[in-house]
Short mmCIF file of C-alpha atoms in Angstrom, two decimals:
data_model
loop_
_atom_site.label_atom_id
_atom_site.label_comp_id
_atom_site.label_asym_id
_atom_site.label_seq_id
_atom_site.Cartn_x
_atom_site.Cartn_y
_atom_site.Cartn_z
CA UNK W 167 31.88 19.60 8.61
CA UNK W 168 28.72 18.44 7.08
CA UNK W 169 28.92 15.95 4.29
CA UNK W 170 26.19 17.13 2.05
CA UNK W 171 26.88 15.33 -1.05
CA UNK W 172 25.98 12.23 0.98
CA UNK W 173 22.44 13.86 1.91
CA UNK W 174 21.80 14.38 -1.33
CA UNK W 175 19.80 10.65 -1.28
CA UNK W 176 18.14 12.00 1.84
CA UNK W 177 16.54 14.83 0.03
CA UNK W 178 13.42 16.10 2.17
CA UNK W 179 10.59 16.31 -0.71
CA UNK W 180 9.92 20.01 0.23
CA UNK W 181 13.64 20.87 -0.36
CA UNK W 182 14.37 23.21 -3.39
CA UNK W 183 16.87 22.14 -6.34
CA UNK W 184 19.73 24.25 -8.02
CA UNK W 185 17.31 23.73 -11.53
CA UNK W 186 14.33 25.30 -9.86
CA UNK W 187 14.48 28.64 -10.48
CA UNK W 188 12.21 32.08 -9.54
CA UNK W 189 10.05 32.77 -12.53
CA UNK W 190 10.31 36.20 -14.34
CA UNK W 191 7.51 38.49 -12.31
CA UNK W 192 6.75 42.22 -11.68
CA UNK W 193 5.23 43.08 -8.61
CA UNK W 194 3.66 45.79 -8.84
CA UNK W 195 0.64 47.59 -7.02
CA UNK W 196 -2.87 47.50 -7.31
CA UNK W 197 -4.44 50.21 -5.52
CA UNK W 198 -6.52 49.65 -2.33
CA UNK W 199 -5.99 45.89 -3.08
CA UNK W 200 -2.66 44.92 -2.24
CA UNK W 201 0.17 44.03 -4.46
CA UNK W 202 -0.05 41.24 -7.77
CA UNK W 203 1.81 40.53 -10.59
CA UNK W 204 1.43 42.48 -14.11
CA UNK W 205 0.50 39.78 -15.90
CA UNK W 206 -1.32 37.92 -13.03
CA UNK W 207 -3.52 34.63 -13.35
CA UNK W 208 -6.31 32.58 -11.27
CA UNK W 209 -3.06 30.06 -10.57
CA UNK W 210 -1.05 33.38 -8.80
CA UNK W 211 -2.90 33.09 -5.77
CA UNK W 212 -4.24 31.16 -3.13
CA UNK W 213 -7.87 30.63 -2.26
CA UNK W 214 -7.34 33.57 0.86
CA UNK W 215 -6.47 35.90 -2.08
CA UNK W 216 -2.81 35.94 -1.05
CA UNK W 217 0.03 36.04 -3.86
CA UNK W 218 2.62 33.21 -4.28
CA UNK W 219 5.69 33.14 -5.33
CA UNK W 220 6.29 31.47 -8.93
CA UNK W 221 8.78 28.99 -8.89
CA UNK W 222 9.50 26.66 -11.44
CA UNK W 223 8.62 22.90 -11.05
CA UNK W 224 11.66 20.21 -11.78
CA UNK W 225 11.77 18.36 -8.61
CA UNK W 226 15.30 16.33 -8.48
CA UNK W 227 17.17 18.53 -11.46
CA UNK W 228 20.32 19.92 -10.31
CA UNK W 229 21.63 19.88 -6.76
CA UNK W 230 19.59 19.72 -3.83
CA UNK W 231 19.36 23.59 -2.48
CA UNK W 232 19.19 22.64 1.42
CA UNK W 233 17.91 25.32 3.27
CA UNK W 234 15.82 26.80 1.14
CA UNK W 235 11.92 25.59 0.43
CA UNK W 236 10.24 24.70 -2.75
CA UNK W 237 7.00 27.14 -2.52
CA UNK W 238 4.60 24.55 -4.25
CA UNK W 239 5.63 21.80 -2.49
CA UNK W 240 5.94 23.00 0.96
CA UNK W 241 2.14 24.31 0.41
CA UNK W 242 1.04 21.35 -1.43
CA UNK W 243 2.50 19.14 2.04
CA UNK W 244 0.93 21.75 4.35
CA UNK W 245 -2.16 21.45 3.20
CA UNK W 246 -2.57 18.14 2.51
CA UNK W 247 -0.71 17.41 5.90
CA UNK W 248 1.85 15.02 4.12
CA UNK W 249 5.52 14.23 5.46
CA UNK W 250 7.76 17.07 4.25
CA UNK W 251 10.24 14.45 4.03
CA UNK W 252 8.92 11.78 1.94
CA UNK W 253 5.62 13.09 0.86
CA UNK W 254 3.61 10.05 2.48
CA UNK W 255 0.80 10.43 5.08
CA UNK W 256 1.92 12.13 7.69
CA UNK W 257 2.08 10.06 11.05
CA UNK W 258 -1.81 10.96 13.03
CA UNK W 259 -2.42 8.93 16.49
CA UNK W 260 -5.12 10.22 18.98
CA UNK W 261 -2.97 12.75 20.52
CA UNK W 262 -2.62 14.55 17.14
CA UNK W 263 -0.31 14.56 13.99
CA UNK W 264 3.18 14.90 14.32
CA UNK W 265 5.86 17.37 13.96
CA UNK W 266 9.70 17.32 14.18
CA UNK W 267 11.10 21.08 15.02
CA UNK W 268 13.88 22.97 16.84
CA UNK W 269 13.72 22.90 20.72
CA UNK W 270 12.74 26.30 22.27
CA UNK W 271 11.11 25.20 25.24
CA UNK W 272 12.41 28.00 26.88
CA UNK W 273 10.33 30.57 24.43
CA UNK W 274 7.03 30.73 26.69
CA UNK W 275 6.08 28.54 29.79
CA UNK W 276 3.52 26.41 27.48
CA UNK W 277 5.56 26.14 24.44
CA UNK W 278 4.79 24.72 21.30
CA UNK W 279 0.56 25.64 21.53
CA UNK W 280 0.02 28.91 19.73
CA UNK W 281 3.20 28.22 18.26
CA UNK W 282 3.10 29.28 14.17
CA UNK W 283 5.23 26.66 12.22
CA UNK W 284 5.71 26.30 8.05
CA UNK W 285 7.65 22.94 8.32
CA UNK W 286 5.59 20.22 7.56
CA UNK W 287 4.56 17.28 9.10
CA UNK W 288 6.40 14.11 9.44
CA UNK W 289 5.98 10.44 9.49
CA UNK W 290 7.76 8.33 12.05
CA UNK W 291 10.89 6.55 9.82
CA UNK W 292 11.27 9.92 8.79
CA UNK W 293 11.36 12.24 12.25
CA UNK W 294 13.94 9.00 13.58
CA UNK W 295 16.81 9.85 10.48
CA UNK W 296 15.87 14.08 10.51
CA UNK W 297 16.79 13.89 13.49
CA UNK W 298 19.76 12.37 13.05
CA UNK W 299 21.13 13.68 9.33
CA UNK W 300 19.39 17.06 9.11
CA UNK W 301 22.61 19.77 10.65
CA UNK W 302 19.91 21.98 11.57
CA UNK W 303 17.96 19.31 13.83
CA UNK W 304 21.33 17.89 15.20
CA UNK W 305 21.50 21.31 17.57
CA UNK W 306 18.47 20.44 19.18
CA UNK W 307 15.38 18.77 18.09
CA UNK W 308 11.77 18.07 19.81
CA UNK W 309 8.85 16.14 18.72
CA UNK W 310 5.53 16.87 18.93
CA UNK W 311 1.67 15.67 18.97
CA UNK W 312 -0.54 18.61 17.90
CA UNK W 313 -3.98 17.87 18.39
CA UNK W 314 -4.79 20.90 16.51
CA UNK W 315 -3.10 22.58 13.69
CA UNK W 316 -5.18 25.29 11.84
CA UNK W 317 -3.79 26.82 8.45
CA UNK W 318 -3.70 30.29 9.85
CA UNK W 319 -1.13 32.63 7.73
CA UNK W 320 1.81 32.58 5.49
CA UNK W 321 5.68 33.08 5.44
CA UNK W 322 6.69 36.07 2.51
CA UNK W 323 7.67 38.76 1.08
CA UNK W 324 6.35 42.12 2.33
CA UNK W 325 5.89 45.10 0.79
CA UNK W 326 4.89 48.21 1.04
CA UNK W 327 3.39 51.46 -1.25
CA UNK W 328 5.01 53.75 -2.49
CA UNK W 329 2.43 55.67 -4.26
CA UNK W 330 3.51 54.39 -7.77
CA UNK W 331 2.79 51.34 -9.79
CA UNK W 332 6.26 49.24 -7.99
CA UNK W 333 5.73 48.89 -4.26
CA UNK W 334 9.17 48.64 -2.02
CA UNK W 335 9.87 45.45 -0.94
CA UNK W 336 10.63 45.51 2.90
CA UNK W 337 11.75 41.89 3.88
CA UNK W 338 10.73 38.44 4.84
CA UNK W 339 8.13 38.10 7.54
CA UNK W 340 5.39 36.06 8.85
CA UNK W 341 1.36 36.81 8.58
CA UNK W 342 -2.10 35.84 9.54
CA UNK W 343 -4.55 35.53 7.21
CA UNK W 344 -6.90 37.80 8.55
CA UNK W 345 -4.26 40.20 8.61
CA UNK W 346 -4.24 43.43 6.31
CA UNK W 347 -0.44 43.07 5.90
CA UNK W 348 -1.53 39.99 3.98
CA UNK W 349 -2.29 41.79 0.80
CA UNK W 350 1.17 42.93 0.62
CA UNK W 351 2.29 39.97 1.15
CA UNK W 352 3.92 37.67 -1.91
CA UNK W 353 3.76 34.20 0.16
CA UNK W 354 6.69 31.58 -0.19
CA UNK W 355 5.06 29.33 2.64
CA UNK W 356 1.80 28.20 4.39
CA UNK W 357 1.65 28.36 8.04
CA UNK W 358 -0.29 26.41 10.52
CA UNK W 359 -0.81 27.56 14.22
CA UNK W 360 -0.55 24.45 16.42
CA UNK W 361 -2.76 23.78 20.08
CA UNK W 362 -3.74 20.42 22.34
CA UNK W 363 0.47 19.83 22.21
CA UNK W 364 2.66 17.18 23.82
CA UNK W 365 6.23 17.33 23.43
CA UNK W 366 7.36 13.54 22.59
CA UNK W 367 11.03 12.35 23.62
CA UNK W 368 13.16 11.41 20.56
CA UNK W 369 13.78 8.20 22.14
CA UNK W 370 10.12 7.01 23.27
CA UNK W 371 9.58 7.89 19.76
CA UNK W 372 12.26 5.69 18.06
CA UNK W 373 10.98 2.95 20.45
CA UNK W 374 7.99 2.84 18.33
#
């Protein structure tokens, strides 16, 4: 059984807290453009034109929600490529910046490249104890040099008309940018599409 209470130090900076919560919002839709809140502002979306989720800000009040993402955060560490962990520099060498995510080699022959991930980056201290505290890692955890790493979509909300002012909401799902699906999309996190890959052995990289 996983002690969680003892995590709680271990926090990953893109983790959610129990004091965080979703922000009153209607979503409602705007014909031929999409879906947006009734009392949207410039802050409500992203420079693609995509909606976010609104989520209050009180990093560290509370309990640590693990599992679940802090929207502004996660994008803020995406974007900036910062460790998702500790919010430092991520770690960048000449083979790329570096990732720590579930092993599923066994996806495609040339897994990770084209692979779409909204985890952020890591530094090195932190990859070495993720991979040894976080319960989700423990089952099976690869590192990874991406020599490219593109901000291509997001992870959200879809939804869909319904011919009145309140769209349906469908479920969770992942989209391009360039997608139309994108419109109806109320994002929770930023993903980047990563290329140029080498998978890096936990060990070599605790070596370091």
């Amino acid at each position: 059984m996983t002690n969680y209470a003892a995590l709680v130090p271990y926090t990953p900076y893109v983790n959610a807290w129990s004091d965080e919560h979703d922000q009153p919002a209607t979503v409602i839709e705007r014909p031929g453009a999409g879906i947006g809140y009734a009392d949207e502002t410039l802050y409500d979306r992203d420079r693609h034109g995509v909606l976010w989720q609104r989520v209050a800000v009180n990093q560290g009040a509370g309990e640590p929600n693990f599992g679940k993402v802090h929207p502004f955060r996660q994008r803020r560490a995406m974007r900036r490529l910062l460790c998702g962990v500790c919010a430092g520099p991520a770690d960048r060498t000449d083979e790329g910046v570096l990732w720590l995510v579930r092993d599923y080699r066994d996806d495609w022959p040339d897994w990770p490249n084209r692979m779409g991930v909204d985890e952020p980056p890591v530094c090195v201290g932190c990859a070495r104890r993720a991979s040894r505290m976080c319960p989700e890692l423990r089952q099976g955890a690869v590192a990874i040099r991406a020599g490219r790493y593109p901000i291509a979509g997001v992870t959200g909300l879809l939804y869909r008309t319904t011919g009145t002012r309140f769209p349906r909401l469908v479920g969770g799902h992942q989209v391009p940018y360039d997608d139309p699906a994108a419109r109806w999309t109320q994002a929770v996190k930023i993903l980047r599409k990563l290329g140029d890959c080498r998978v890096v052995p936990l060990d070599e990289l605790c070596r370091t």
